Amino acid sequence: MMEMRDTRSNASLLVSLVLFFSTFVLLLPVQCEDGDDSFVPSFYTDEIYKELEGLTKAFTRDIKEELNFCIKDVNKDWEEAFDFKGKLDFVDSCVKQKGDFRDRVCTTAEIRHYFRSLFEQGASSASYLKPNRNCNLTSWVSGCEPGWSCSAGQQIDLKKDIKDIPSRTSDCEPCCEGFFCPQGLTCMITCPLGSYCPLAKLNETTGVCDPYNYQIPAGETNHTCGSADIWSGVVNNSNIFCSPGSYCPSPTRKVSCDSGYYCRMGSTHQNPCSQLSSCNPNTANQNMHAYGALLIVALSALLIFIYNCSDQVLATRERRKAKTREAAVKHVRETTQAREKWKIAKDAAKKHTAGLQKQLSRTFSRKKSGRQGDQLPSVASDSSSKPEASSAGSNAKKNEPSNLTMMLNSLENDPNSDEGFDLQIGDKNIKKQIPRGKKLHTHSQILRYAYGQLEKEKAQQEQNKNLTFSGVLSMATEGEVRTRPVIEVAFKDLTLTLKGKNKHLLRCVTGKIMPGRVSAVMGPSGAGKTTFLSALAGKSRGCTMSGSILINGKPESIHSYKKITGFVPQDDIVHGNLTVEENLHFSARCRLPADMPKPDKVLIVERVIDALGLQPVRDSLVGTIEKRGISGGQRKRVNVGLEMVMEPSLLILDEPTTGLDSASSSLLLRALRREALEGVNICMVLHQPSYTLFRMFDDIIFLAKGGLTAYHGPVKKVEEYFASIGIPVPDRMNPPDHFIDILEGLVKPSSGVTHETLPVRWMLHNGYPVPLDMLHLADQIAASSSTSNVTGATKATEESSDQSFSREVWEEMKSNIRIQRDNIDEIFSRTKDLSNRVTPGVARQYRYFVGRVSKQLLREAKLQAVDYLLLFVAGAILGTLTKVNDETFGSLGYTYTVIAVSLLSMIAALRSFSLDKLQYLRESAAGISSLAHFLSKDTVDLFNTIIKPVVYLSMFYFFSNPRSTFISNYIVLLCLVYCVTGIAYALAIFFDPGPAQLWSVLLPVVMTLVANQNKDTKLMKTLVQLCYPKWALEAFIIANAERYTGVWLITRCGSLISSGYDVSKWPICLVVLIVNGIVARVVAFFCLVISHRR
């Protein structure tokens, strides 16, 4: 970025610019309107061209080196400012009037003096210069007045870079039209294209020379008005600028714009109006309200369509899938009925054949005549051949089936369709020809395969009620059932203590949970049930854990088995804007083995849906707080189903039956028992189960207050144990409720047993060591005394409360530091994967995520429509209020644009990661790729990144009507939206929703204000460089400034110098915005990874 130059440097640079452009005019051949006029010989122009040719080359080199911040293409800018080819009538006229034309043109020293004086005064509106050799307090000739010039009186070599101002005090005359002669300088400078420099006329009323507003010297009757007196920025003096509504093909000619054309200030030609826009005569801008109205109607119609019909696309797709599914179910049921009919007919035929054979045997055995005896062998042979014939017929029946058999077999063996392949009918060799899951392609085939397998499993389970579920699956799949790895979790003296507080959440818990069994964890509130499950699942944070946890008898981390471990949280963390089936299907695709065929994954999902009773609501949205969906009980079952579809070996559930009625709880537990029959280790926290539900568990763990074990063993023996210690279950009392009341202390047994002693009784019963601070309870049990218990408890309470306030604060600080250190260690820790399951990679998960996020975006199209509407309105309002100002190149409107677009885009982008933080934490903890999650959201958000600039510019551009093109504005705004979207991602992930929204509002405003501050100190320069609005504003203004040429060159260079901008760095500004967006996304992803490890 070019730094601010001092005033003297500014002047020297602009001197070079103007001198180059001015002298180039004189290089062109002078063309006289009258070809016979010998007053201007052709060799005169040729000589001037030869003298200035070398000087022009030198100035070109200087401009490229020192004026590249405001001039990118020297030749192009020269053509647009001083290409007078065919427009040299004003030069011809001046040469005819003044034979010493060449002696009146300013030299390099005079041009340098003019612009240096102008800029050293801060480019003020004063039209006089600093004193020089010709114009000072002692020498002030008439040529020093504005609009006048004098002759040098001597030949000047223009090839040389003259350092001193030559003497010009003789033959002073008014400046020629098409040139300007500054006050205090006695020479002429060419007016650029886009200017209008006619001879001034004296206004008798005001005494000034119109239109330049300078006065002639008082008392000098021979002094008349000359031409223009100054060329500077439009802010200081706009007298020579061609007026709006007119165009000036040369500095001495001004033409009014025709109807259907518009002419901006400083135009050299008239521009045709666009279609659907209107231009009255003498207008400076085209009326583009028709474009605005058309865009308003089109975008409003589009937004209304999106708002009202966004759900119809997915709803129609879901209806088509439902029809396909219903057709598959109908087909399977019809085929099943046909199979049953075939079996009945086959059994009846066998019985009829057996009865006929017995009847014939009895008949032939009663015949005793000789002829009959002779015939008996033949009859016997015939009768003996009957079974063979019957057997042959039976075999033939298999190979050459009847009409019914042919109908059924054709249903299964149709070469053009795999219909009916899921059921075995007739010839058993057909099994070898059945297409397996890997050979299925169409959705209809996959569904028929899945439902066929389900029907077979149900039939086999009905016929073999005592068989395990794995055996049923083995029979249904012809022995090709997949076996799950076995996980046994054993724990010994498991103790969890809050860091820095010495408070036990869990204490001295010993036991094991085994595969193929369903274990329940029960106890009063605050007993540490959820803490216990979190410790088993490796999710306990902020605690010090002692004791040991063994996985399959080895001291390994449970995280090594996270791909085959399912954890169902207490809260129902599911995606509310997805259907039940979409939630389950996504979990299955991302967490099941990558090499598992798609039909088998569909079968697993269908099996879980059927087992959990979710078939009626499979196509219903789960629902959110704003939009109602399925019931709470169904949502709870979906929460469990997300873990069941990944076929876990260890399934941990935190209060899965909370909020469910008894029927739903029984349905859920039956589904879990069926999983246990397949070898899954299931452990769950339970509250107030019914007796029927209680008896469905295999093992039970009762925890007392303080996280101590009161019982851990089979459900069948729990009543026996408690009865043995004097706590029998009263009649008509639910055992688990009674035991929890005992542990809570609400009910006191008549035997004198207290709830404080129950954990110690369990330790003594199993021979576990009793902690030292609990030995008094063991003594109490021996002595059957309650006094010591009360005393000991009181002493413990007094000791625990004897701690100063400052010490508590210090311990709290140390505890927080330890927790943060543990979080950092957890982030960088790595565990070896021992699950023997290869899940889909990042690329495949990315594809699954893109599909899911796209569905969610479509279902949230109403929110997208509101975002677009806000941008639409903001563009219209800002475009109307901040018309582009030629003096500042529209910087005010662009400043408001950066703030508005940044604010609206950032707030909208917060939803990408703020709304599903909990769902992400659950999925990432299960091993789903964080990178795929992040990239998919960023990819889908690219649609908004591309569309939002169009929506905003559709109003702002056509209302503010800048000179820069729509494409250049769109590119800058596209990069800006990409940048602020990445920043919003980081804010949404790092902060909670409330603070994130506050930061999204403050950042654009504060950073834009900082970007517009004066860069006086090094610190401020650094801060400005770090603010993304600075680069967006620079890109906007550069794109607009490049369209200001000709007479606007001084205005352009002066504005860019004051702002510190460089016209050649437009691509750099875009690159910086994109890099900022990429860096922000990297930071956001890092925060995302940290958040799921915390």
Coordinates of C-alpha atoms in Angstrom, one line a residue, residues 299-775:
L299 CA -37.3 -10.7 -6.7
S300 CA -40.5 -10.2 -4.7
A301 CA -42.1 -13.0 -6.7
L302 CA -39.1 -15.2 -6.2
L303 CA -39.0 -14.5 -2.5
I304 CA -42.8 -15.2 -2.2
F305 CA -42.4 -18.4 -4.1
I306 CA -39.5 -19.5 -1.8
Y307 CA -41.3 -18.5 1.3
N308 CA -44.5 -20.4 0.5
C309 CA -43.3 -23.3 -1.6
S310 CA -39.8 -24.1 -0.2
D311 CA -41.1 -27.3 1.5
Q312 CA -43.0 -28.6 -1.5
V313 CA -39.8 -29.8 -3.2
L314 CA -38.8 -32.1 -0.4
A315 CA -42.4 -33.0 0.4
T316 CA -43.0 -34.2 -3.1
R317 CA -39.8 -36.2 -3.0
E318 CA -40.8 -37.7 0.3
R319 CA -44.2 -38.7 -1.1
R320 CA -42.6 -40.4 -4.1
K321 CA -40.3 -42.3 -1.7
A322 CA -43.3 -43.3 0.5
K323 CA -45.2 -44.6 -2.6
T324 CA -42.1 -46.7 -3.5
R325 CA -41.9 -48.0 0.0
E326 CA -45.6 -48.9 0.2
A327 CA -45.3 -50.7 -3.1
A328 CA -42.4 -52.7 -1.8
V329 CA -44.3 -53.6 1.4
K330 CA -47.3 -54.6 -0.6
H331 CA -45.2 -56.8 -2.9
V332 CA -43.5 -58.5 0.1
R333 CA -46.9 -59.2 1.8
E334 CA -48.4 -60.6 -1.4
T335 CA -45.4 -62.8 -1.9
T336 CA -45.5 -64.0 1.7
Q337 CA -49.2 -64.9 1.3
A338 CA -48.5 -66.7 -1.9
R339 CA -45.7 -68.6 -0.1
E340 CA -48.0 -69.6 2.7
K341 CA -50.6 -70.8 0.3
W342 CA -48.0 -72.8 -1.6
K343 CA -46.8 -74.4 1.6
I344 CA -50.4 -75.4 2.5
A345 CA -51.0 -76.8 -0.9
K346 CA -47.8 -78.7 -0.9
D347 CA -48.4 -80.2 2.6
A348 CA -51.9 -81.2 1.5
A349 CA -50.6 -82.9 -1.7
K350 CA -48.0 -84.8 0.4
K351 CA -50.7 -86.0 2.8
H352 CA -53.0 -87.0 -0.1
T353 CA -50.2 -89.0 -1.8
A354 CA -49.3 -90.8 1.4
G355 CA -52.9 -91.7 2.0
L356 CA -53.4 -93.0 -1.5
Q357 CA -50.3 -95.1 -1.2
K358 CA -51.4 -96.8 2.0
Q359 CA -54.9 -97.5 0.5
L360 CA -53.4 -99.2 -2.5
S361 CA -51.1 -101.3 -0.4
R362 CA -54.0 -102.6 1.7
T363 CA -56.0 -103.4 -1.4
F364 CA -53.4 -105.3 -3.2
S365 CA -52.4 -107.3 -0.1
R366 CA -55.9 -108.9 0.2
K367 CA -55.8 -110.6 -3.2
K368 CA -54.9 -114.4 -2.9
S369 CA -55.9 -116.1 -6.2
G370 CA -53.3 -117.8 -8.3
R371 CA -53.9 -115.4 -11.2
Q372 CA -53.7 -112.7 -8.7
G373 CA -50.6 -114.4 -7.3
D374 CA -49.1 -114.4 -10.8
Q375 CA -50.1 -110.9 -11.1
L376 CA -48.9 -110.0 -7.7
P377 CA -45.3 -109.5 -8.6
S378 CA -46.3 -107.3 -11.4
V379 CA -48.7 -105.5 -9.1
A380 CA -46.0 -105.5 -6.4
S381 CA -43.6 -104.2 -8.9
D382 CA -46.1 -101.7 -9.9
S383 CA -46.8 -100.8 -6.3
S384 CA -43.1 -100.7 -5.6
S385 CA -42.7 -98.5 -8.5
K386 CA -45.4 -96.2 -7.2
P387 CA -43.3 -94.7 -4.5
E388 CA -40.5 -94.3 -7.0
A389 CA -42.9 -92.7 -9.4
S390 CA -44.2 -90.6 -6.6
S391 CA -40.7 -89.7 -5.6
A392 CA -39.9 -89.0 -9.2
G393 CA -43.0 -87.0 -9.5
S394 CA -42.1 -85.1 -6.4
N395 CA -38.7 -84.3 -7.9
A396 CA -40.2 -83.5 -11.2
K397 CA -42.6 -81.3 -9.3
K398 CA -39.6 -79.3 -8.1
N399 CA -38.0 -79.1 -11.6
E400 CA -41.3 -78.9 -13.5
P401 CA -43.6 -76.9 -11.2
S402 CA -47.3 -76.5 -11.6
N403 CA -49.0 -73.3 -12.7
L404 CA -49.0 -71.8 -9.1
T405 CA -45.4 -72.8 -8.7
M406 CA -44.5 -71.4 -12.1
M407 CA -46.2 -68.2 -11.2
L408 CA -44.3 -67.9 -7.9
N409 CA -41.0 -69.0 -9.3
S410 CA -41.3 -66.6 -12.2
L411 CA -41.9 -63.8 -9.7
E412 CA -38.6 -64.7 -8.1
N413 CA -36.6 -65.6 -11.2
D414 CA -37.6 -62.8 -13.5
P415 CA -34.4 -61.9 -15.3
N416 CA -35.5 -58.3 -15.7
S417 CA -36.5 -57.8 -12.1
D418 CA -35.3 -58.9 -8.7
E419 CA -38.8 -59.0 -7.3
G420 CA -39.5 -61.7 -4.8
F421 CA -35.8 -62.6 -4.3
D422 CA -36.2 -62.2 -0.6
L423 CA -38.4 -65.3 -0.1
Q424 CA -37.6 -69.0 -0.8
I425 CA -40.3 -70.8 -2.8
G426 CA -40.1 -74.2 -4.5
D427 CA -36.6 -75.3 -5.6
K428 CA -34.0 -74.6 -2.9
N429 CA -31.3 -74.2 -5.5
I430 CA -32.9 -70.9 -6.2
K431 CA -31.1 -69.6 -3.2
K432 CA -27.8 -69.7 -5.1
Q433 CA -29.4 -67.5 -7.8
I434 CA -30.8 -64.9 -5.4
P435 CA -29.2 -61.5 -5.9
R436 CA -27.4 -60.4 -2.7
G437 CA -27.3 -56.9 -1.3
K438 CA -24.2 -55.9 -3.3
K439 CA -26.0 -56.6 -6.6
L440 CA -29.0 -54.3 -5.9
H441 CA -29.1 -50.9 -7.4
T442 CA -32.6 -49.4 -7.6
H443 CA -34.3 -48.0 -4.6
S444 CA -37.3 -50.3 -5.2
Q445 CA -35.0 -53.4 -5.2
I446 CA -33.3 -52.3 -2.0
L447 CA -36.6 -51.7 -0.2
R448 CA -38.0 -55.1 -1.3
Y449 CA -34.8 -56.8 -0.1
A450 CA -35.0 -55.0 3.3
Y451 CA -38.7 -55.7 3.9
G452 CA -38.3 -59.3 2.7
Q453 CA -35.6 -59.9 5.2
L454 CA -37.7 -58.3 7.9
E455 CA -40.6 -60.6 7.1
K456 CA -38.4 -63.6 7.2
E457 CA -36.9 -62.5 10.6
K458 CA -40.3 -62.2 12.1
A459 CA -41.5 -65.5 10.8
Q460 CA -38.3 -67.3 12.0
Q461 CA -38.6 -65.6 15.4
E462 CA -42.2 -66.7 15.7
Q463 CA -41.3 -70.3 14.9
N464 CA -38.2 -70.3 17.1
K465 CA -39.1 -68.3 20.2
N466 CA -36.3 -69.7 22.3
L467 CA -33.7 -68.9 19.7
T468 CA -31.4 -65.9 20.1
F469 CA -31.8 -62.9 17.9
S470 CA -28.4 -63.7 16.3
G471 CA -29.7 -67.2 15.5
V472 CA -32.9 -65.7 13.9
L473 CA -30.7 -63.4 11.8
S474 CA -28.5 -66.4 10.8
M475 CA -31.5 -68.4 9.7
A476 CA -33.0 -65.5 7.9
T477 CA -29.8 -64.7 6.1
E478 CA -28.8 -68.3 5.4
G479 CA -25.9 -68.1 8.0
E480 CA -24.4 -64.9 6.6
V481 CA -25.0 -62.8 9.7
R482 CA -22.2 -60.5 10.8
T483 CA -20.9 -60.9 14.3
R484 CA -20.2 -57.8 16.4
P485 CA -17.0 -57.4 18.5
V486 CA -17.6 -58.1 22.2
I487 CA -16.9 -55.4 24.8
E488 CA -16.9 -56.2 28.5
V489 CA -16.3 -53.3 30.9
A490 CA -15.0 -54.0 34.3
F491 CA -14.3 -51.4 37.0
K492 CA -12.7 -51.6 40.3
D493 CA -12.6 -48.9 43.1
L494 CA -13.8 -46.4 40.6
T495 CA -13.8 -42.9 42.2
L496 CA -14.4 -39.5 40.7
T497 CA -13.5 -36.4 42.7
L498 CA -14.1 -32.8 41.7
K499 CA -10.8 -31.1 41.1
G500 CA -9.9 -28.5 43.8
K501 CA -13.0 -29.3 45.9
N502 CA -12.3 -32.8 47.3
K503 CA -15.9 -33.7 46.7
H504 CA -16.6 -37.2 45.7
L505 CA -19.1 -37.7 42.8
L506 CA -18.5 -41.4 42.6
R507 CA -16.7 -43.6 45.1
C508 CA -15.4 -47.1 45.4
V509 CA -17.6 -48.6 42.6
T510 CA -16.6 -52.1 41.7
G511 CA -18.2 -54.5 39.3
K512 CA -18.6 -55.2 35.6
I513 CA -21.2 -54.9 32.8
M514 CA -21.1 -57.9 30.4
P515 CA -22.0 -58.4 26.7
G516 CA -25.4 -59.8 26.0
R517 CA -27.0 -58.4 29.1
V518 CA -29.0 -55.3 29.8
S519 CA -27.9 -53.5 33.0
A520 CA -29.8 -50.7 34.8
V521 CA -28.4 -48.0 37.0
M522 CA -30.8 -46.7 39.6
G523 CA -30.6 -44.6 42.7
P524 CA -31.9 -41.3 44.3
S525 CA -31.2 -37.9 42.7
G526 CA -27.6 -36.9 43.2
A527 CA -26.3 -40.4 43.6
G528 CA -24.0 -40.1 40.6
K529 CA -25.8 -42.2 38.0
T530 CA -25.1 -40.0 35.0
T531 CA -21.5 -39.4 36.3
F532 CA -21.0 -43.2 36.5
L533 CA -22.1 -43.7 32.8
S534 CA -20.0 -40.7 31.8
A535 CA -17.0 -42.2 33.4
L536 CA -17.6 -45.5 31.6
A537 CA -18.0 -43.7 28.3
G538 CA -14.8 -41.5 28.9
K539 CA -16.8 -38.3 29.0
S540 CA -16.1 -37.1 32.5
R541 CA -14.4 -33.7 32.6
G542 CA -13.1 -31.6 35.5
C543 CA -12.7 -34.6 37.7
T544 CA -9.9 -36.6 39.1
M545 CA -10.5 -40.4 38.5
S546 CA -8.9 -43.1 40.5
G547 CA -9.4 -46.8 40.4
S548 CA -9.3 -48.8 37.1
I549 CA -11.5 -49.5 34.1
L550 CA -10.7 -52.6 32.1
I551 CA -12.0 -53.2 28.5
N552 CA -12.1 -56.9 27.8
G553 CA -9.7 -57.4 30.8
K554 CA -7.1 -54.9 29.5
P555 CA -6.4 -51.4 30.8
E556 CA -7.3 -49.7 27.5
S557 CA -9.2 -46.4 26.8
I558 CA -12.8 -46.6 25.9
H559 CA -12.0 -44.0 23.2
S560 CA -10.2 -46.8 21.3
Y561 CA -13.6 -48.4 20.7
K562 CA -15.6 -45.2 20.0
K563 CA -16.6 -46.4 16.5
I564 CA -18.5 -49.4 18.1
T565 CA -19.7 -47.6 21.2
G566 CA -23.0 -45.8 21.4
F567 CA -23.9 -43.2 23.9
V568 CA -27.4 -41.9 24.2
P569 CA -27.5 -38.5 26.1
Q570 CA -30.2 -37.6 28.5
D571 CA -31.4 -34.8 26.3
D572 CA -32.9 -35.6 22.9
I573 CA -30.2 -34.2 20.7
V574 CA -31.5 -34.8 17.2
H575 CA -31.8 -32.6 14.1
G576 CA -35.3 -31.1 14.3
N577 CA -35.4 -30.0 10.6
L578 CA -34.9 -33.6 9.4
T579 CA -37.3 -36.4 9.3
V580 CA -37.1 -39.5 11.5
E581 CA -35.8 -41.6 8.6
E582 CA -33.3 -38.9 7.5
N583 CA -31.8 -38.7 11.0
L584 CA -31.4 -42.5 11.3
H585 CA -30.2 -42.9 7.7
F586 CA -27.5 -40.3 8.1
S587 CA -26.2 -41.9 11.3
A588 CA -26.1 -45.3 9.6
R589 CA -24.3 -44.1 6.5
C590 CA -21.5 -42.3 8.5
R591 CA -21.0 -44.8 11.2
L592 CA -21.5 -48.2 9.7
P593 CA -18.6 -49.9 8.0
A594 CA -17.6 -48.3 4.7
D595 CA -17.6 -51.7 2.8
M596 CA -21.1 -52.6 3.9
P597 CA -23.5 -52.7 0.9
K598 CA -26.2 -50.0 0.8
P599 CA -29.0 -52.5 0.9
D600 CA -27.7 -53.9 4.2
K601 CA -27.5 -50.4 5.6
V602 CA -31.1 -49.8 4.6
L603 CA -32.1 -53.1 6.2
I604 CA -30.5 -52.1 9.5
V605 CA -32.4 -48.7 9.4
E606 CA -35.7 -50.4 8.6
R607 CA -35.1 -52.9 11.3
V608 CA -34.5 -50.2 13.9
I609 CA -37.6 -48.2 12.7
D610 CA -39.7 -51.3 13.0
A611 CA -38.3 -52.3 16.4
L612 CA -38.8 -48.8 17.9
G613 CA -42.3 -48.4 16.5
L614 CA -41.4 -45.3 14.4
Q615 CA -43.0 -46.5 11.2
P616 CA -46.0 -44.1 11.4
V617 CA -43.8 -41.1 11.8
R618 CA -40.8 -42.0 9.7
D619 CA -41.5 -39.2 7.2
S620 CA -42.4 -36.6 9.8
L621 CA -40.0 -33.9 10.8
V622 CA -38.6 -34.4 14.3
G623 CA -39.5 -30.7 15.1
T624 CA -37.9 -27.8 16.8
I625 CA -38.9 -25.2 19.4
E626 CA -40.4 -23.0 16.7
K627 CA -41.9 -25.8 14.6
R628 CA -43.8 -28.7 16.2
G629 CA -42.9 -32.2 15.0
I630 CA -43.3 -35.7 16.5
S631 CA -44.3 -36.3 20.1
G632 CA -41.8 -36.3 23.0
G633 CA -41.8 -40.1 23.3
Q634 CA -41.2 -40.6 19.6
R635 CA -38.4 -38.1 19.8
K636 CA -36.9 -40.0 22.7
R637 CA -37.0 -43.2 20.6
V638 CA -35.3 -41.5 17.7
N639 CA -32.6 -40.4 20.1
V640 CA -32.0 -44.0 20.9
G641 CA -32.3 -45.1 17.3
L642 CA -29.4 -42.9 16.3
E643 CA -27.1 -45.2 18.2
M644 CA -28.8 -48.5 17.4
V645 CA -28.4 -48.1 13.6
M646 CA -24.6 -48.1 13.9
E647 CA -24.7 -51.6 15.4
P648 CA -22.8 -50.9 18.6
S649 CA -21.0 -53.4 20.7
L650 CA -21.4 -51.2 23.8
L651 CA -24.6 -49.1 24.2
I652 CA -24.8 -46.6 27.1
L653 CA -28.1 -44.8 27.6
D654 CA -28.7 -41.9 30.0
E655 CA -32.4 -42.1 31.2
P656 CA -33.9 -43.3 27.9
T657 CA -37.3 -43.9 29.4
T658 CA -37.7 -40.5 31.0
G659 CA -40.9 -39.0 29.7
L660 CA -42.2 -42.2 28.1
D661 CA -45.4 -44.0 29.1
S662 CA -45.3 -47.6 30.1
A663 CA -46.2 -48.9 26.6
S664 CA -43.4 -46.9 24.9
S665 CA -40.9 -47.8 27.6
S666 CA -41.8 -51.5 27.1
L667 CA -41.4 -51.1 23.3
L668 CA -38.0 -49.5 23.8
L669 CA -36.8 -52.0 26.2
R670 CA -37.9 -54.9 24.0
A671 CA -35.9 -53.4 21.2
L672 CA -32.8 -53.1 23.5
R673 CA -33.2 -56.7 24.7
R674 CA -33.2 -57.9 21.1
E675 CA -29.9 -56.0 20.6
A676 CA -28.6 -57.7 23.8
L677 CA -29.4 -61.1 22.3
E678 CA -27.0 -60.3 19.6
G679 CA -24.2 -59.8 22.1
V680 CA -24.5 -56.0 22.7
N681 CA -23.4 -54.8 26.2
I682 CA -26.2 -52.4 27.3
C683 CA -26.2 -50.2 30.3
M684 CA -28.7 -47.4 31.1
V685 CA -29.9 -45.1 33.9
L686 CA -33.4 -45.7 34.9
H687 CA -36.0 -43.8 36.9
Q688 CA -39.1 -45.4 38.5
P689 CA -39.6 -48.4 36.2
S690 CA -42.7 -50.5 36.5
Y691 CA -42.3 -54.0 37.9
T692 CA -42.8 -55.5 34.4
L693 CA -40.1 -53.2 33.0
F694 CA -37.9 -53.9 36.0
R695 CA -38.0 -57.7 35.5
M696 CA -36.9 -57.2 31.8
F697 CA -33.4 -56.3 33.0
D698 CA -30.6 -58.7 33.5
D699 CA -28.5 -56.8 36.0
I700 CA -29.2 -53.8 38.3
I701 CA -26.8 -51.3 40.0
F702 CA -28.2 -49.3 42.9
L703 CA -26.2 -46.3 43.8
A704 CA -26.6 -44.5 47.2
K705 CA -25.9 -40.8 47.8
G706 CA -22.3 -40.0 47.5
G707 CA -21.8 -42.3 44.5
L708 CA -21.5 -45.5 46.6
T709 CA -22.7 -48.9 45.5
A710 CA -25.6 -50.3 47.4
Y711 CA -26.1 -53.4 45.2
H712 CA -24.7 -54.7 41.9
G713 CA -25.9 -58.0 40.6
P714 CA -28.7 -59.9 38.9
V715 CA -32.2 -58.5 39.1
K716 CA -33.5 -61.9 40.2
K717 CA -31.5 -61.8 43.4
V718 CA -32.0 -58.1 44.4
E719 CA -35.0 -58.8 46.6
E720 CA -33.3 -61.7 48.2
Y721 CA -30.2 -59.6 49.1
F722 CA -32.2 -56.7 50.6
A723 CA -34.4 -59.1 52.5
S724 CA -31.2 -60.7 53.9
I725 CA -30.1 -57.4 55.5
G726 CA -33.6 -56.7 56.9
I727 CA -35.2 -54.7 54.1
P728 CA -38.1 -56.9 52.7
V729 CA -40.4 -55.6 50.0
P730 CA -43.9 -54.9 51.4
D731 CA -46.9 -56.4 49.7
R732 CA -48.3 -54.6 46.7
M733 CA -45.1 -52.4 46.6
N734 CA -43.0 -52.0 43.5
P735 CA -39.5 -53.2 44.5
P736 CA -37.4 -50.6 42.7
D737 CA -39.5 -47.8 44.1
H738 CA -39.2 -49.2 47.6
F739 CA -35.4 -49.6 47.4
I740 CA -35.0 -46.0 46.1
D741 CA -37.1 -44.7 48.9
I742 CA -34.8 -46.5 51.3
L743 CA -31.7 -45.1 49.7
E744 CA -33.2 -41.6 49.7
G745 CA -34.0 -41.9 53.4
L746 CA -37.7 -41.4 52.9
V747 CA -38.5 -44.8 54.4
K748 CA -36.8 -46.3 57.4
P749 CA -36.8 -50.1 57.7
S750 CA -38.2 -51.6 60.8
S751 CA -35.0 -53.6 61.3
G752 CA -33.1 -50.5 62.1
V753 CA -30.9 -50.5 59.0
T754 CA -30.1 -46.9 57.8
H755 CA -29.5 -45.7 54.3
E756 CA -26.0 -44.5 55.3
T757 CA -24.9 -48.0 56.1
L758 CA -26.2 -49.7 53.0
P759 CA -23.0 -49.1 50.9
V760 CA -20.8 -50.4 53.7
R761 CA -23.0 -53.5 54.1
W762 CA -22.5 -54.1 50.3
M763 CA -18.7 -53.8 50.7
L764 CA -18.7 -56.2 53.7
H765 CA -21.0 -58.6 51.8
N766 CA -18.5 -58.8 48.9
G767 CA -15.3 -58.5 50.9
Y768 CA -14.4 -55.1 49.4
P769 CA -12.1 -52.8 51.4
V770 CA -14.0 -50.1 53.4
P771 CA -12.6 -46.6 53.2
L772 CA -11.0 -45.2 56.4
D773 CA -13.6 -42.5 56.8
M774 CA -16.4 -45.0 56.7
L775 CA -15.0 -47.5 59.2

